[in-house]
Coordinates of C-alpha atoms in Angstrom, one line a residue:
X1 CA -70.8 164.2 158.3
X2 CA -74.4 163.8 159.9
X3 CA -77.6 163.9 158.6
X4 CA -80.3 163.2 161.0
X5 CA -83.6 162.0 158.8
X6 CA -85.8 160.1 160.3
X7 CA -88.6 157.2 158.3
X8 CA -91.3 155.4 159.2
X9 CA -89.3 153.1 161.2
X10 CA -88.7 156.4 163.6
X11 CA -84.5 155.9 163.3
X12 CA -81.8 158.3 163.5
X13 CA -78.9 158.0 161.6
X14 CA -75.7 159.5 161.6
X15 CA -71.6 160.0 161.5
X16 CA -69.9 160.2 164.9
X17 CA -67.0 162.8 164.8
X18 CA -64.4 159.5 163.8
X19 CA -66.6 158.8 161.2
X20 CA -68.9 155.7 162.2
X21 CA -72.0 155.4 161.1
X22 CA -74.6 155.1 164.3
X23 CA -78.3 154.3 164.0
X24 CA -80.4 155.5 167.1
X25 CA -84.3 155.0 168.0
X26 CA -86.1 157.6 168.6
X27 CA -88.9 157.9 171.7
X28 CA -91.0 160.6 172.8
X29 CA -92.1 159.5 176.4
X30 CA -94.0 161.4 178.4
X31 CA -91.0 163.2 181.2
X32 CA -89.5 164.7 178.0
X33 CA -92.6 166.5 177.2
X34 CA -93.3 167.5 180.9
X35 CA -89.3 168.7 180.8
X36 CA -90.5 170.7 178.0
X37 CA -94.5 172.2 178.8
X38 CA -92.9 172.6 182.4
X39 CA -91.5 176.2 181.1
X40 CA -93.7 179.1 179.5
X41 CA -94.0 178.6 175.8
X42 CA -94.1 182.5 175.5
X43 CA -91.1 183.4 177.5
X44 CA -87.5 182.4 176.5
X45 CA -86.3 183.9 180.2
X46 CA -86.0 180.0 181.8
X47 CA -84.7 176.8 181.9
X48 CA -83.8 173.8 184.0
X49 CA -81.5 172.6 186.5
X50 CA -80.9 169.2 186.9
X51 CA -80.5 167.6 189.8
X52 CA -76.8 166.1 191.4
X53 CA -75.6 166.3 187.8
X54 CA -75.6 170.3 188.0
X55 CA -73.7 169.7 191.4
X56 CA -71.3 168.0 190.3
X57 CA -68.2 170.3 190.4
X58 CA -67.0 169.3 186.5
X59 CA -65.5 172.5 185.0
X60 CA -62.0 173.6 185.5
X61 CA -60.5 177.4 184.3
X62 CA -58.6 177.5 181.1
X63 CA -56.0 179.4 182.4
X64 CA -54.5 177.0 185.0
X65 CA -54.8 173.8 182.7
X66 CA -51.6 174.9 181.1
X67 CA -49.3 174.1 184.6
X68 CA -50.7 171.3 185.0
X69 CA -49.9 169.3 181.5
X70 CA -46.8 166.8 181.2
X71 CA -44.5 167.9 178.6
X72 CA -47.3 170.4 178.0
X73 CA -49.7 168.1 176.7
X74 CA -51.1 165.8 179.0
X75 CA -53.3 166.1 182.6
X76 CA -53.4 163.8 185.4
X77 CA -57.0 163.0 185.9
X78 CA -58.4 165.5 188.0
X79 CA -60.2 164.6 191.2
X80 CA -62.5 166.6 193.7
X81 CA -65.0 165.9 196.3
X82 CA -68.1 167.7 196.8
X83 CA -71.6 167.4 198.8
X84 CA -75.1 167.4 197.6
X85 CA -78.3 167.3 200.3
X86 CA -76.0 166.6 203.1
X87 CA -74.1 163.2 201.0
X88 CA -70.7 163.0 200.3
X89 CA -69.5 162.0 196.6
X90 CA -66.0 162.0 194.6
X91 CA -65.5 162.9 190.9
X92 CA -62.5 161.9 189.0
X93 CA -62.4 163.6 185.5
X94 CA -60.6 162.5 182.7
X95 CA -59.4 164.8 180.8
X96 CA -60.2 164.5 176.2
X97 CA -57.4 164.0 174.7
X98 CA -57.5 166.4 171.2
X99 CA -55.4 165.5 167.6
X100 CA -54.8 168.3 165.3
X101 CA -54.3 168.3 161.8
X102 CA -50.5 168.7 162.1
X103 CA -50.3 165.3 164.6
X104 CA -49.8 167.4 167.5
X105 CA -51.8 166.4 171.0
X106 CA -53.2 168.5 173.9
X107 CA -55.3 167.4 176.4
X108 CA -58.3 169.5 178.3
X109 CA -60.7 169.4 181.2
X110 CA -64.1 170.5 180.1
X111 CA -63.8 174.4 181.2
X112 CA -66.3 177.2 181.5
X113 CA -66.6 177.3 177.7
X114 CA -68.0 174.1 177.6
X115 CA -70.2 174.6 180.7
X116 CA -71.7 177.6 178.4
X117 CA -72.2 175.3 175.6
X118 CA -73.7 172.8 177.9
X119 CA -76.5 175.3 179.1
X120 CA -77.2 176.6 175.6
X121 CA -78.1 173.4 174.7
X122 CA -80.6 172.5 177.4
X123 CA -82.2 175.1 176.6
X124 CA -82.3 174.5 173.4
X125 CA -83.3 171.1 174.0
X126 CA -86.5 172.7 175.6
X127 CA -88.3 173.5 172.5
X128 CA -90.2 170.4 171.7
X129 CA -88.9 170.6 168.1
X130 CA -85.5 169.9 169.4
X131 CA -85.6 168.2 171.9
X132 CA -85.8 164.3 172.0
X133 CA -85.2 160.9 173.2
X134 CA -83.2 158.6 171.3
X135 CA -82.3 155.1 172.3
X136 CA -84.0 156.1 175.6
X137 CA -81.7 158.9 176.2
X138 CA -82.2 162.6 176.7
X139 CA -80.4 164.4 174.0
X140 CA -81.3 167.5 171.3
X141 CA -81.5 168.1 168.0
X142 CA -79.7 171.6 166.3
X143 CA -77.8 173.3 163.8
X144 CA -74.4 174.8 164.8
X145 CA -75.8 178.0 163.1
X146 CA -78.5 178.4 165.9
X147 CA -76.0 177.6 168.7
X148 CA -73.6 180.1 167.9
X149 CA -76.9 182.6 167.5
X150 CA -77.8 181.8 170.9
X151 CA -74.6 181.9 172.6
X152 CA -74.2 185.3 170.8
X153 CA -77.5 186.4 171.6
X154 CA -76.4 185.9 175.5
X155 CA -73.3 187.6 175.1
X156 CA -71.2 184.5 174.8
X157 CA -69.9 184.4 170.7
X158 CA -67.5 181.8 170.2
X159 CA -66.1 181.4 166.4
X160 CA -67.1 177.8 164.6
X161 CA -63.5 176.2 165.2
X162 CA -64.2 176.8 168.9
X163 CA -67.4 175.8 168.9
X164 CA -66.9 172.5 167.6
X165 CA -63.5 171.5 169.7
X166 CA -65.8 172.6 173.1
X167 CA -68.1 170.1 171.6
X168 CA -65.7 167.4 171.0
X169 CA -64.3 168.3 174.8
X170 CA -67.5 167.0 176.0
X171 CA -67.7 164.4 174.0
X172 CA -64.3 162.9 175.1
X173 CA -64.1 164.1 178.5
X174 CA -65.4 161.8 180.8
X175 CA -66.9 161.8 184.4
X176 CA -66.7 159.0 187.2
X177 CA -68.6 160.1 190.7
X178 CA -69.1 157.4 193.7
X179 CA -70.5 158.2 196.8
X180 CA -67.8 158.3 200.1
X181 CA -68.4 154.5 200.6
X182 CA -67.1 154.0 197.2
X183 CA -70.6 153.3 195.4
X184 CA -70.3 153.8 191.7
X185 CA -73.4 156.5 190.4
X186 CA -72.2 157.0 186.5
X187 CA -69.0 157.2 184.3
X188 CA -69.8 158.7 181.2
X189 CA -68.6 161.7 178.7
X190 CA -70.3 165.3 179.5
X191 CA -72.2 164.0 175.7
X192 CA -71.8 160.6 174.9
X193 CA -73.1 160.5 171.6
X194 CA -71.9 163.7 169.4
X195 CA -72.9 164.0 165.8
X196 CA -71.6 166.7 164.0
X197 CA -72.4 168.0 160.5
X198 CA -69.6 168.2 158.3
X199 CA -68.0 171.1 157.1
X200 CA -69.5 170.4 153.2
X201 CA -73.3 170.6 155.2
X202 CA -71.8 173.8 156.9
X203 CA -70.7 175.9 154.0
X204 CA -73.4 174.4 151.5
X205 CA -76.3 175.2 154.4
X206 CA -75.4 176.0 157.6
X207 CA -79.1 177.2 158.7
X208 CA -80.1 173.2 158.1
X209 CA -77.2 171.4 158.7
X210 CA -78.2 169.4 161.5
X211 CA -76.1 167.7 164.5
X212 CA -77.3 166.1 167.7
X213 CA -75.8 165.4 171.2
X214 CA -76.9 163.1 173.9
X215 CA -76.7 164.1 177.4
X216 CA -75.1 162.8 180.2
X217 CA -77.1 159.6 181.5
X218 CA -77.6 161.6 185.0
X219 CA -79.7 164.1 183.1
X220 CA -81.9 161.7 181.7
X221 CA -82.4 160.1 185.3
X222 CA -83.5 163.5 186.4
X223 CA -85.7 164.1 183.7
X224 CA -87.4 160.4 183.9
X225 CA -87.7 161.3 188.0
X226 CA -88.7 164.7 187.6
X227 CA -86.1 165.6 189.6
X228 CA -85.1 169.1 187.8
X229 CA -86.1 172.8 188.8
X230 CA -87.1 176.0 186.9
X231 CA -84.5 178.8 187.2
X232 CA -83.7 182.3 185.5
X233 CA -81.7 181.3 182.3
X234 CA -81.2 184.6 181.3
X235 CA -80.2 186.2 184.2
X236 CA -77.5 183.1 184.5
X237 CA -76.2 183.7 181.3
X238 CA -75.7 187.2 181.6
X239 CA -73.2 186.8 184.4
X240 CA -69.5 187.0 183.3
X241 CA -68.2 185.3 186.0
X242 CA -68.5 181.8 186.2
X243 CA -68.7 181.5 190.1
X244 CA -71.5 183.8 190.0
X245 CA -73.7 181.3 187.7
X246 CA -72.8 178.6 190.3
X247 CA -74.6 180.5 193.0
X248 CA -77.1 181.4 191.1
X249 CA -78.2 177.6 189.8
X250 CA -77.5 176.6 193.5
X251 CA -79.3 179.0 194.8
X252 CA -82.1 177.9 192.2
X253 CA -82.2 174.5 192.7
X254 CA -81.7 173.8 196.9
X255 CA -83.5 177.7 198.1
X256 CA -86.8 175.9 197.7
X257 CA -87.0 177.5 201.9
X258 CA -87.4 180.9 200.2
X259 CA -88.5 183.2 202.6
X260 CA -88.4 186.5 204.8
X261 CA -87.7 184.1 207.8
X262 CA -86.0 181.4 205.9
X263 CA -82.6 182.8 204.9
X264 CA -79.7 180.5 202.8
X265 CA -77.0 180.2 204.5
X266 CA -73.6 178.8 202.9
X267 CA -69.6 178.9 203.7
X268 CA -67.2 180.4 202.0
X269 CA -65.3 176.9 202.3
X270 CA -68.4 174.7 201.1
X271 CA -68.8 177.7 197.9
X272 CA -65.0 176.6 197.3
X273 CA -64.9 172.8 197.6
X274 CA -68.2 172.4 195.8
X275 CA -68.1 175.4 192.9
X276 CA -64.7 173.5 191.5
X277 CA -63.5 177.2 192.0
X278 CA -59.7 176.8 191.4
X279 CA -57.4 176.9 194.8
X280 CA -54.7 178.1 195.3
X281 CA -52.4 176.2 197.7
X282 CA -52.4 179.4 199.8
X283 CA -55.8 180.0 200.9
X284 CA -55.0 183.7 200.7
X285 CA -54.5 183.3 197.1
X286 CA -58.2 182.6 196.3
X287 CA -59.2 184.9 194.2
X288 CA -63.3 184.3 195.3
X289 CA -62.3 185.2 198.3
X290 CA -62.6 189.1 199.5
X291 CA -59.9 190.4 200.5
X292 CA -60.9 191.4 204.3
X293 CA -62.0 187.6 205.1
X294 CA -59.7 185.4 203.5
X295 CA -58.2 183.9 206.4
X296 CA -61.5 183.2 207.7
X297 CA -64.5 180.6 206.6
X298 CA -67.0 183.4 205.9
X299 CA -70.7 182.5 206.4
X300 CA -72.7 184.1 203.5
X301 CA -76.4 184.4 204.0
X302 CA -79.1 184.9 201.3
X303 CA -83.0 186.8 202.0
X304 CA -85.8 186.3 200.0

């Protein structure tokens, strides 16, 4: 369905997943190589965070989209607020709306499989083989074949038909976040652009068959303003639970204090409002929350 050549005109070109062809200039300016040469060529152990966009509270559990669906296959658009550095913002998420082969409809917020996918492919994205700008936007270059071997290697295997509907989640799915006053920062899809080798390329050569996705436009921005930080991508990955990946990015990204005399500090209320951690309507419900201070707004507190 995609096959990504490029000639001496330097242009991508390739099917979308309805089957339009797209033509896409490719760029090499210099941020994506800093993005790149920032991490140790001879360690695989980090990658990035990226700044506001990895704030942004985007992923919802599997388990509780199922209540929420009208005539069990449509969700209301979901909305949250959050904060970042001390500013207020809202998100309202709409939710991609997937067609299967027998007609039938179901619709999905992008969930912690996706938020897997996501990372696997920033990281990927860090090799400077894969990783590229086309039409002035941050995206990467891969194979479904070394996605699914990285995912595995991290102890997250997902099968191919999984694969690709968690990529066509964040292709369709897409994200509005304003600032309190209203102030429109980006509506866009998690990826949107998503080019997907068909499943001829697959079968016939699915070491080479190539696909690309485009970030969202808030990870270029960060990558053009060098706005991202350096964290432990193994370590994240290795954690089964997604809430403990959000502390450790957040802890990544806003500890830059770190120190014997400069604890973190955080509530248990801010972890909840700004993780997308799912609440229940009775607070003692929340399963993040230890038993012994759930009716309280617990004050965690990280040393160096």
């Amino acid at each position: 369905m995609v096959n990504l050549k490029t000639g001496k005109s330097d242009r991508v070109k390739g099917k979308d997943v309805y089957g339009k062809m797209m033509t896409l200039v490719r760029t090499q300016p210099k941020q994506l190589s800093l993005f790149q040469t920032f991490l140790p060529e001879t360690d695989d152990k980090y990658s990035n965070t990226i700044d506001l966009y990895d704030a942004v509270p985007k992923y919802f559990p599997t388990k509780h989209m199922a209540g929420r669906r009208e005539s069990g296959k449509y969700l209301p658009i979901l909305e949250r607020e959050f904060e970042h550095r001390g500013e207020s913002y809202k998100l309202k998420m709409r939710p991609a709306r997937m067609q299967y082969k027998d007609g039938q409809e179901r619709e999905y917020y992008p969930s912690y499989r996706e938020e897997i996918i996501e990372e696997a492919l920033r990281k990927i994205a860090s090799d400077r083989l894969n990783g590229v700008y086309l039409d002035d936007r941050a995206g990467v270059q891969f194979t479904l074949y070394a996605l699914r071997k990285e995912l595995w290697a991290r102890g997250h295997a997902l099968n191919l038909p999984d694969l690709l509907e968690g990529l066509k989640i964040c292709n369709l799915a897409s994200l509005s976040v304003q600032k309190a006053d209203g102030t429109a920062i980006i509506q866009a899809p998690i990826f949107p652009v998503l080019l997907v080798a068909s499943k001829e390329d697959w079968l016939q050569n699915p070491k080479d068959a190539r696909c690309y996705v485009q970030f969202n436009p808030l990870v270029t921005a960060s990558i053009d303003h060098l706005t991202y930080r350096q964290f432990d991508y193994l370590t994240y990955m290795s954690y089964k639970h997604r809430l403990s990946r959000w502390l450790h990015k957040r802890l990544a990204h806003n500890y830059i204090q770190a120190g014997l005399l400069s604890p973190y500090t955080i509530r248990m209320s801010t972890i909840l409002r700004d993780s997308g951690a799912y609440q229940s309507k009775r607070g003692n419900n929340n399963g993040c929350v230890p038993p012994f201070t759930r009716t309280s707004d617990m004050v965690l507190r990280f040393d160096h």
